Coordinates of C-alpha atoms in Angstrom, one line a residue:
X69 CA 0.0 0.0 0.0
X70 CA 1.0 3.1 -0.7
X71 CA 1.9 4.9 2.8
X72 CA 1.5 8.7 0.7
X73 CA -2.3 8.0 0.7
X74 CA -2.2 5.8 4.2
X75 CA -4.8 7.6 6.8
X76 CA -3.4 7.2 10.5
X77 CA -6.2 7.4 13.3
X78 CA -5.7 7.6 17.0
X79 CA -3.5 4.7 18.4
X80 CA -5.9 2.9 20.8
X81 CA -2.9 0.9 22.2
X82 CA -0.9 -2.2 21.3
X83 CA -3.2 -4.8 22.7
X84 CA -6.3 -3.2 22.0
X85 CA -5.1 -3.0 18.3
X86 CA -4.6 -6.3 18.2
X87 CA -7.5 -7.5 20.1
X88 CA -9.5 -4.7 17.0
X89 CA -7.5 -6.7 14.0
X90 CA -8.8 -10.2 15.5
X91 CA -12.2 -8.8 14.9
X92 CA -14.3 -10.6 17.3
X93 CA -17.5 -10.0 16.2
X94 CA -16.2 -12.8 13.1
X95 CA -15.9 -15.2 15.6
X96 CA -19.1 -16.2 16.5
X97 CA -19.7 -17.4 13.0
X98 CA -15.9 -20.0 13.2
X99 CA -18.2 -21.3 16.5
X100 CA -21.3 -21.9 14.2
X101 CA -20.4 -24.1 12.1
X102 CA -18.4 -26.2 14.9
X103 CA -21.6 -26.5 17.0
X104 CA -23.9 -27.8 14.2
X105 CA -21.5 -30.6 14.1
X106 CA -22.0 -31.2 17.3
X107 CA -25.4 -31.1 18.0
X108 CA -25.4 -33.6 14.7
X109 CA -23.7 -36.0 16.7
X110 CA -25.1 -35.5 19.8
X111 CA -28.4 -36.3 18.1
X112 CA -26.6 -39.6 16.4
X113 CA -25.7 -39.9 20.2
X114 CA -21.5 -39.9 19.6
X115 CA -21.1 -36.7 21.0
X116 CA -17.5 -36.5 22.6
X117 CA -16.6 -33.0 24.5
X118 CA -13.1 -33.2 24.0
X119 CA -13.4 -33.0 20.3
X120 CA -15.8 -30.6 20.1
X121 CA -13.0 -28.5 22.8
X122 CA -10.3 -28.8 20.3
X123 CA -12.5 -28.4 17.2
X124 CA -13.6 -24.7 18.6
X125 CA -9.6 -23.8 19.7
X126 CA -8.7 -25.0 16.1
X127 CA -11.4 -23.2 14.1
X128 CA -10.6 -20.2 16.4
X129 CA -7.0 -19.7 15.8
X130 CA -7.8 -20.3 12.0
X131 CA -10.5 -17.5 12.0
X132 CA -8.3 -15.4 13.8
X133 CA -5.4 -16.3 11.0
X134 CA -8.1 -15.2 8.6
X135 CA -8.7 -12.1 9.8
X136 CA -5.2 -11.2 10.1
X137 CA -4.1 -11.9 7.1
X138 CA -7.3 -10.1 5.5
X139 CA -6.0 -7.2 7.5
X140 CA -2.5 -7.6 5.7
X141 CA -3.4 -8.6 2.5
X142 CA -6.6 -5.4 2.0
X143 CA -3.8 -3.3 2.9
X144 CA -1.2 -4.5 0.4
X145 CA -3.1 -4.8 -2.3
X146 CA -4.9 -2.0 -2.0
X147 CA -8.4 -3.2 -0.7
X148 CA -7.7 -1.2 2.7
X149 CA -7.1 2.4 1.3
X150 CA -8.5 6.0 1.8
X151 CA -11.3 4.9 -0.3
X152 CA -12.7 2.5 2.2
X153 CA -15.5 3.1 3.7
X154 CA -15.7 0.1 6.1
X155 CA -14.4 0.3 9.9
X156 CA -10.3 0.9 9.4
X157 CA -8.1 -2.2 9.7
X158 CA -5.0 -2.1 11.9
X159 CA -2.4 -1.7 9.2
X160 CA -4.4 0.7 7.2
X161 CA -4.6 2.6 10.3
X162 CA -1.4 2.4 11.4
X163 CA -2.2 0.8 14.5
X164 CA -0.2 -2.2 13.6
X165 CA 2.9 -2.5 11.4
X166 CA 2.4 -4.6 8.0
X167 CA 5.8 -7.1 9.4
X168 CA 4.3 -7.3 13.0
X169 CA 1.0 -8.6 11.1
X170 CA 2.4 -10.9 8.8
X171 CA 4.0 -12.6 12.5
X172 CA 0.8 -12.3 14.0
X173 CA -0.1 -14.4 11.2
X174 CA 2.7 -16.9 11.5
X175 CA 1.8 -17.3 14.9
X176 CA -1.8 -18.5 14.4
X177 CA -0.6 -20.0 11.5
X178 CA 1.5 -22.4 14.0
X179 CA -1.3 -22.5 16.6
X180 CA -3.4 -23.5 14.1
X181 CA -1.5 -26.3 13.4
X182 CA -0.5 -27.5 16.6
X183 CA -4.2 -27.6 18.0
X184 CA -5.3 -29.2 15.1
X185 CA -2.1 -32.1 15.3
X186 CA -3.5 -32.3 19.3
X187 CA -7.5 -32.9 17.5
X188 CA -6.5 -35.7 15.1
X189 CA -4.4 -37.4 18.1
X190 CA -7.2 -37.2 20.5
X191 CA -9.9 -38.7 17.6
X192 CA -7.2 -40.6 15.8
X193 CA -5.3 -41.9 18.2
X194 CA -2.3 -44.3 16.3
X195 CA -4.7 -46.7 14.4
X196 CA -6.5 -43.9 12.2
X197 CA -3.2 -42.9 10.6
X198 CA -4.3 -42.6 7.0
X199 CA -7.3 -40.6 7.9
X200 CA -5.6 -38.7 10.2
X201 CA -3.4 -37.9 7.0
X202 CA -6.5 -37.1 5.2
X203 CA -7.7 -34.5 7.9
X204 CA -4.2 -33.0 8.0
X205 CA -4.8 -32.3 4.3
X206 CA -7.7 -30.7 4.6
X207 CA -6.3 -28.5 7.7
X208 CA -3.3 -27.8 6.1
X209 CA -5.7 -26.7 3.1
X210 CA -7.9 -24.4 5.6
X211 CA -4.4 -22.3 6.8
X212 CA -3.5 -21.9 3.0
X213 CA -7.5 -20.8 2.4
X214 CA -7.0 -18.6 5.5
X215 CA -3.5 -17.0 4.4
X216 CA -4.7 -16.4 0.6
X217 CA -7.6 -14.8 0.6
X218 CA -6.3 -11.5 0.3
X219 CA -2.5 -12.0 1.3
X220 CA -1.4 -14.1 -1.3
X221 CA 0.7 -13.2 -4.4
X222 CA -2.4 -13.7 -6.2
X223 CA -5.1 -13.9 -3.9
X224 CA -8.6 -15.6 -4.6
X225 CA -10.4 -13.7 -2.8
X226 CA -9.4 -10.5 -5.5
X227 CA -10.9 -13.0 -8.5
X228 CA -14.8 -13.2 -6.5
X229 CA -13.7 -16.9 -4.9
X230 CA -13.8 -16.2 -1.4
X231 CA -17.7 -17.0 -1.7
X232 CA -16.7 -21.1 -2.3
X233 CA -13.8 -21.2 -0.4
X234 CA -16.3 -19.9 2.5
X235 CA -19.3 -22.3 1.8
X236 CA -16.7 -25.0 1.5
X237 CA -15.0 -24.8 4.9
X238 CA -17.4 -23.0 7.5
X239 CA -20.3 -25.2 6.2
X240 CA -19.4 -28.5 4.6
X241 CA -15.9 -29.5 6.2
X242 CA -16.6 -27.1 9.1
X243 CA -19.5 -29.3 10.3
X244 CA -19.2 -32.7 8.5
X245 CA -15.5 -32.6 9.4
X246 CA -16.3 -31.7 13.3
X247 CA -19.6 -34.8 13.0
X248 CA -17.1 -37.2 11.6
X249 CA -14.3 -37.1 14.2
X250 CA -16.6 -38.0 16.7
X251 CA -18.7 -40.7 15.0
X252 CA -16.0 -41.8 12.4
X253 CA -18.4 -42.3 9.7
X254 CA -19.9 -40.6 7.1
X255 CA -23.8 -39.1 7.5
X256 CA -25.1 -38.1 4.1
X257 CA -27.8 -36.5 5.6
X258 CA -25.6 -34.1 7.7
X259 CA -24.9 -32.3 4.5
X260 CA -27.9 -30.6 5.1
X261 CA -27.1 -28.9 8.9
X262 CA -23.7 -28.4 6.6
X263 CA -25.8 -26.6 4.5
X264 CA -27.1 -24.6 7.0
X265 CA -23.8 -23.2 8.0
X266 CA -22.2 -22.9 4.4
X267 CA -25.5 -20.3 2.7
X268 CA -25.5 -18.5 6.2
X269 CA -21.6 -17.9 6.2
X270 CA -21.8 -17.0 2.8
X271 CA -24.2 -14.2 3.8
X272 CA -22.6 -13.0 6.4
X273 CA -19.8 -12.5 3.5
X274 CA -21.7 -10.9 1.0
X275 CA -22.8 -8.5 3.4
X276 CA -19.4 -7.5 3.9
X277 CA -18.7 -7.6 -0.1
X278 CA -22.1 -5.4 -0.6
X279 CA -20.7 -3.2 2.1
X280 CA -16.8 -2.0 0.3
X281 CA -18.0 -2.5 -3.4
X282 CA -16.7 0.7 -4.2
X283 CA -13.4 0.6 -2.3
X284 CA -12.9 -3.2 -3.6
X285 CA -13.8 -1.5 -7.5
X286 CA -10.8 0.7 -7.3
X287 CA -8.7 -1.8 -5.9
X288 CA -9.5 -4.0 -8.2
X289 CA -11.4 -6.8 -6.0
X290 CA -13.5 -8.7 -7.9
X291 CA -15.9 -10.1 -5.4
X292 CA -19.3 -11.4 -6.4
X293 CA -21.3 -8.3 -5.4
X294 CA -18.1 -6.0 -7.5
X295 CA -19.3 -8.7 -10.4
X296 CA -22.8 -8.8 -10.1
X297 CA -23.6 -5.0 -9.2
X298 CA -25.6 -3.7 -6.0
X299 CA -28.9 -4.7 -6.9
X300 CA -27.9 -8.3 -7.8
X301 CA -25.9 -8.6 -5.1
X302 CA -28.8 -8.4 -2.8
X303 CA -31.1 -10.4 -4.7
X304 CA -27.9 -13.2 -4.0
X305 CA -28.6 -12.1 -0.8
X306 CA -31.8 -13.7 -0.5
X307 CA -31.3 -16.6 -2.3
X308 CA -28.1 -17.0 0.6
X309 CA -31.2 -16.6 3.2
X310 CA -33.3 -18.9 1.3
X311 CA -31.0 -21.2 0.8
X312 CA -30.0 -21.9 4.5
X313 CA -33.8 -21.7 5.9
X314 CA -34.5 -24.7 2.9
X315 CA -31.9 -26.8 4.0
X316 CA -33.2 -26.5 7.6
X317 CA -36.7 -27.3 6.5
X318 CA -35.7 -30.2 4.4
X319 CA -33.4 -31.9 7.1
X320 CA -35.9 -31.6 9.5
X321 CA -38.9 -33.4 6.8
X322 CA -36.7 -36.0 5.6
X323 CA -35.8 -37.0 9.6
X324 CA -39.0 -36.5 11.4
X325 CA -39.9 -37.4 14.7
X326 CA -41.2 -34.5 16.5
X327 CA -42.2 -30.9 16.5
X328 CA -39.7 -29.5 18.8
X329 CA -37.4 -30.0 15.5
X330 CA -38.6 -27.2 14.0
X331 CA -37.2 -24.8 17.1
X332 CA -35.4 -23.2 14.6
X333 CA -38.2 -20.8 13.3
X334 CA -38.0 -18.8 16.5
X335 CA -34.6 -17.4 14.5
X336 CA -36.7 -16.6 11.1
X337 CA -37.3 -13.0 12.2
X338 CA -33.8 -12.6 12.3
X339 CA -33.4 -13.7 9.2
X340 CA -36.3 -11.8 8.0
X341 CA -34.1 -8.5 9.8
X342 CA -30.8 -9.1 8.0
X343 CA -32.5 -9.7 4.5
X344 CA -34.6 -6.4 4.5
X345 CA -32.1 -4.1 6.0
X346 CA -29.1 -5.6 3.1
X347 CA -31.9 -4.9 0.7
X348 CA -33.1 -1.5 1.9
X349 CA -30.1 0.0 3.6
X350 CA -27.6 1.8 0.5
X351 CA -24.5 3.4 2.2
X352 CA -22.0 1.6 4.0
X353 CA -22.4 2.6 7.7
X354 CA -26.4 1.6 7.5
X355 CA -24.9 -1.8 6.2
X356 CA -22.0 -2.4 8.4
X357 CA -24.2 -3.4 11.7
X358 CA -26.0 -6.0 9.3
X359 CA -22.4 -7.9 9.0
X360 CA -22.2 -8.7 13.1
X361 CA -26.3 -9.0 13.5
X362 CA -26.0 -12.2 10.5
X363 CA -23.0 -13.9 12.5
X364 CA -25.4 -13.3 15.5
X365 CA -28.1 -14.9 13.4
X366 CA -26.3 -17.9 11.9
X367 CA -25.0 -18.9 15.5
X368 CA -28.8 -18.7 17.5
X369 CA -30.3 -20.5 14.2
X370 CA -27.4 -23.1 14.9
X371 CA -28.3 -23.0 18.2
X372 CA -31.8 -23.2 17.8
X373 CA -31.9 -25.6 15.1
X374 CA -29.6 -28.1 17.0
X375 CA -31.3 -28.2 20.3
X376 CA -34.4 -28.7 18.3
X377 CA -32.6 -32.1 17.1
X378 CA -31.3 -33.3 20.6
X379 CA -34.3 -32.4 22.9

């Protein structure tokens, strides 16, 4: 980024800065998709608490490395500038220097690891060594999704592919990956609740995208809302809604056994909230609340939705 056109705010202190950059209101969304999983297997009655433990630290210190290196990456490639009209990032702000970022980020990167070396040995044990190799793939796979995003070389988030890469790992290896290291066996009909967690995540990105279209324009940033314009972008929107309220439904009919499995309609106004404020509200400080009230949404319709399975 170029530090000529680099706006510096008020320095709100080292550990609040860095407390800011892992933008906590992000994580109640990594805990989402981690306790769909759960409930699935509490409801298939293999629920173990010590997984479920290390699968929130792990998908924690990867959401955290996400955020980071979003941080870093906006701000080197230009995402993060005067022209964004978003809340300020740490480096953009000057809060946080672009090296001590990219260590923040080998940090978690290594925490990441580690806990998730600790998960496959607690589920794993020394017998499951090939599919322990098979979920070190796919974790090593989540850090690289994590890191490029926006802080590689060539970043996919830059050519609109931060929508699948989302969909892919905080719905369906988010949950089925956190169901099957508990039960050890493959539920086809978890890829609903998986679903669930992949359309809502989603959402809660494209609210973000809606939100810095015209900052992500000039820099270049091809998300899907950039792509599909303002008014298509919301109408994705709503099919993003749809789409995770239909999964929900159609779980629920194809594995029916009592009403209390529909709990999850309590969190339909919610819904109903975030999908007519992203579709009324124009400028980006009416938006930005929407981003934190559809994490807050996905995580009580998870919550909802997964005690209606269990009870």
């Amino acid at each position: 980024m170029d530090t000529s056109t680099q706006q510096t705010t008020p320095n709100p202190g080292l550990l609040k800065a860095w407390i800011s950059a892992f933008r906590p209101r992000t994580l109640p969304l990594a805990l989402s998709c981690i306790g769909m999983g759960g409930f699935m297997a509490a409801a298939n009655h293999v629920f173990d608490g010590s997984i479920i433990a290390l699968c929130v630290l792990t998908t924690l210190f990867l959401q955290i490395l996400s955020n980071l290196a979003n941080d870093y990456g906006d701000s080197k490639h230009g995402a993060d500038s005067v022209h964004r009209e978003g809340p300020k990032r740490a480096v953009q702000a000057g809060h946080i220097t672009a090296a001590h970022m990219k260590k923040g980020m080998m940090v978690f990167s290594l925490l990441s690891l580690l806990s998730g070396l600790l998960l496959l040995w607690v589920a794993f044990g020394t017998e499951g060594l090939l599919l322990a190799l098979l979920f070190l793939v796919l974790g090593l796979a989540a850090i690289w999704a994590a890191v490029n995003y926006t802080a590689g070389d060539k970043p996919y988030g830059y050519a609109g592919l931060g929508d699948i890469s989302v969909f892919v790992f905080f719905g369906l290896v988010g949950v089925l990956g956190t169901y099957f290291l508990q039960a050890l066996e493959f539920n086809p009909l978890v890829l609903l609740p998986a679903f669930v967690c992949g359309f809502f995540s989603t959402a809660v990105l494209n609210v973000n995208n809606i939100r810095d279209i015209h900052s992500d324009k000039l820099a270049g940033k091809y998300s899907i809302p950039v792509r599909l314009g303002p008014k298509r972008a919301r109408i994705y929107h709503i099919i993003l809604l749809a789409g995770g309220v239909a999964s929900a439904v159609l779980y629920v009919a194809l594995n029916y056994y009592a009403a209390w499995q529909f709990l999850f309609v309590l969190a339909l106004p919610l819904v109903v909230i975030n999908g007519r404020n992203v579709w009324r509200k124009q400028t980006s400080v009416e938006l930005d609340p929407y981003l934190k009230q559809m994490a807050m949404t996905t995580l009580a319709f998870v919550l909802l939705f997964g005690l209606g399975q269990v009870l």
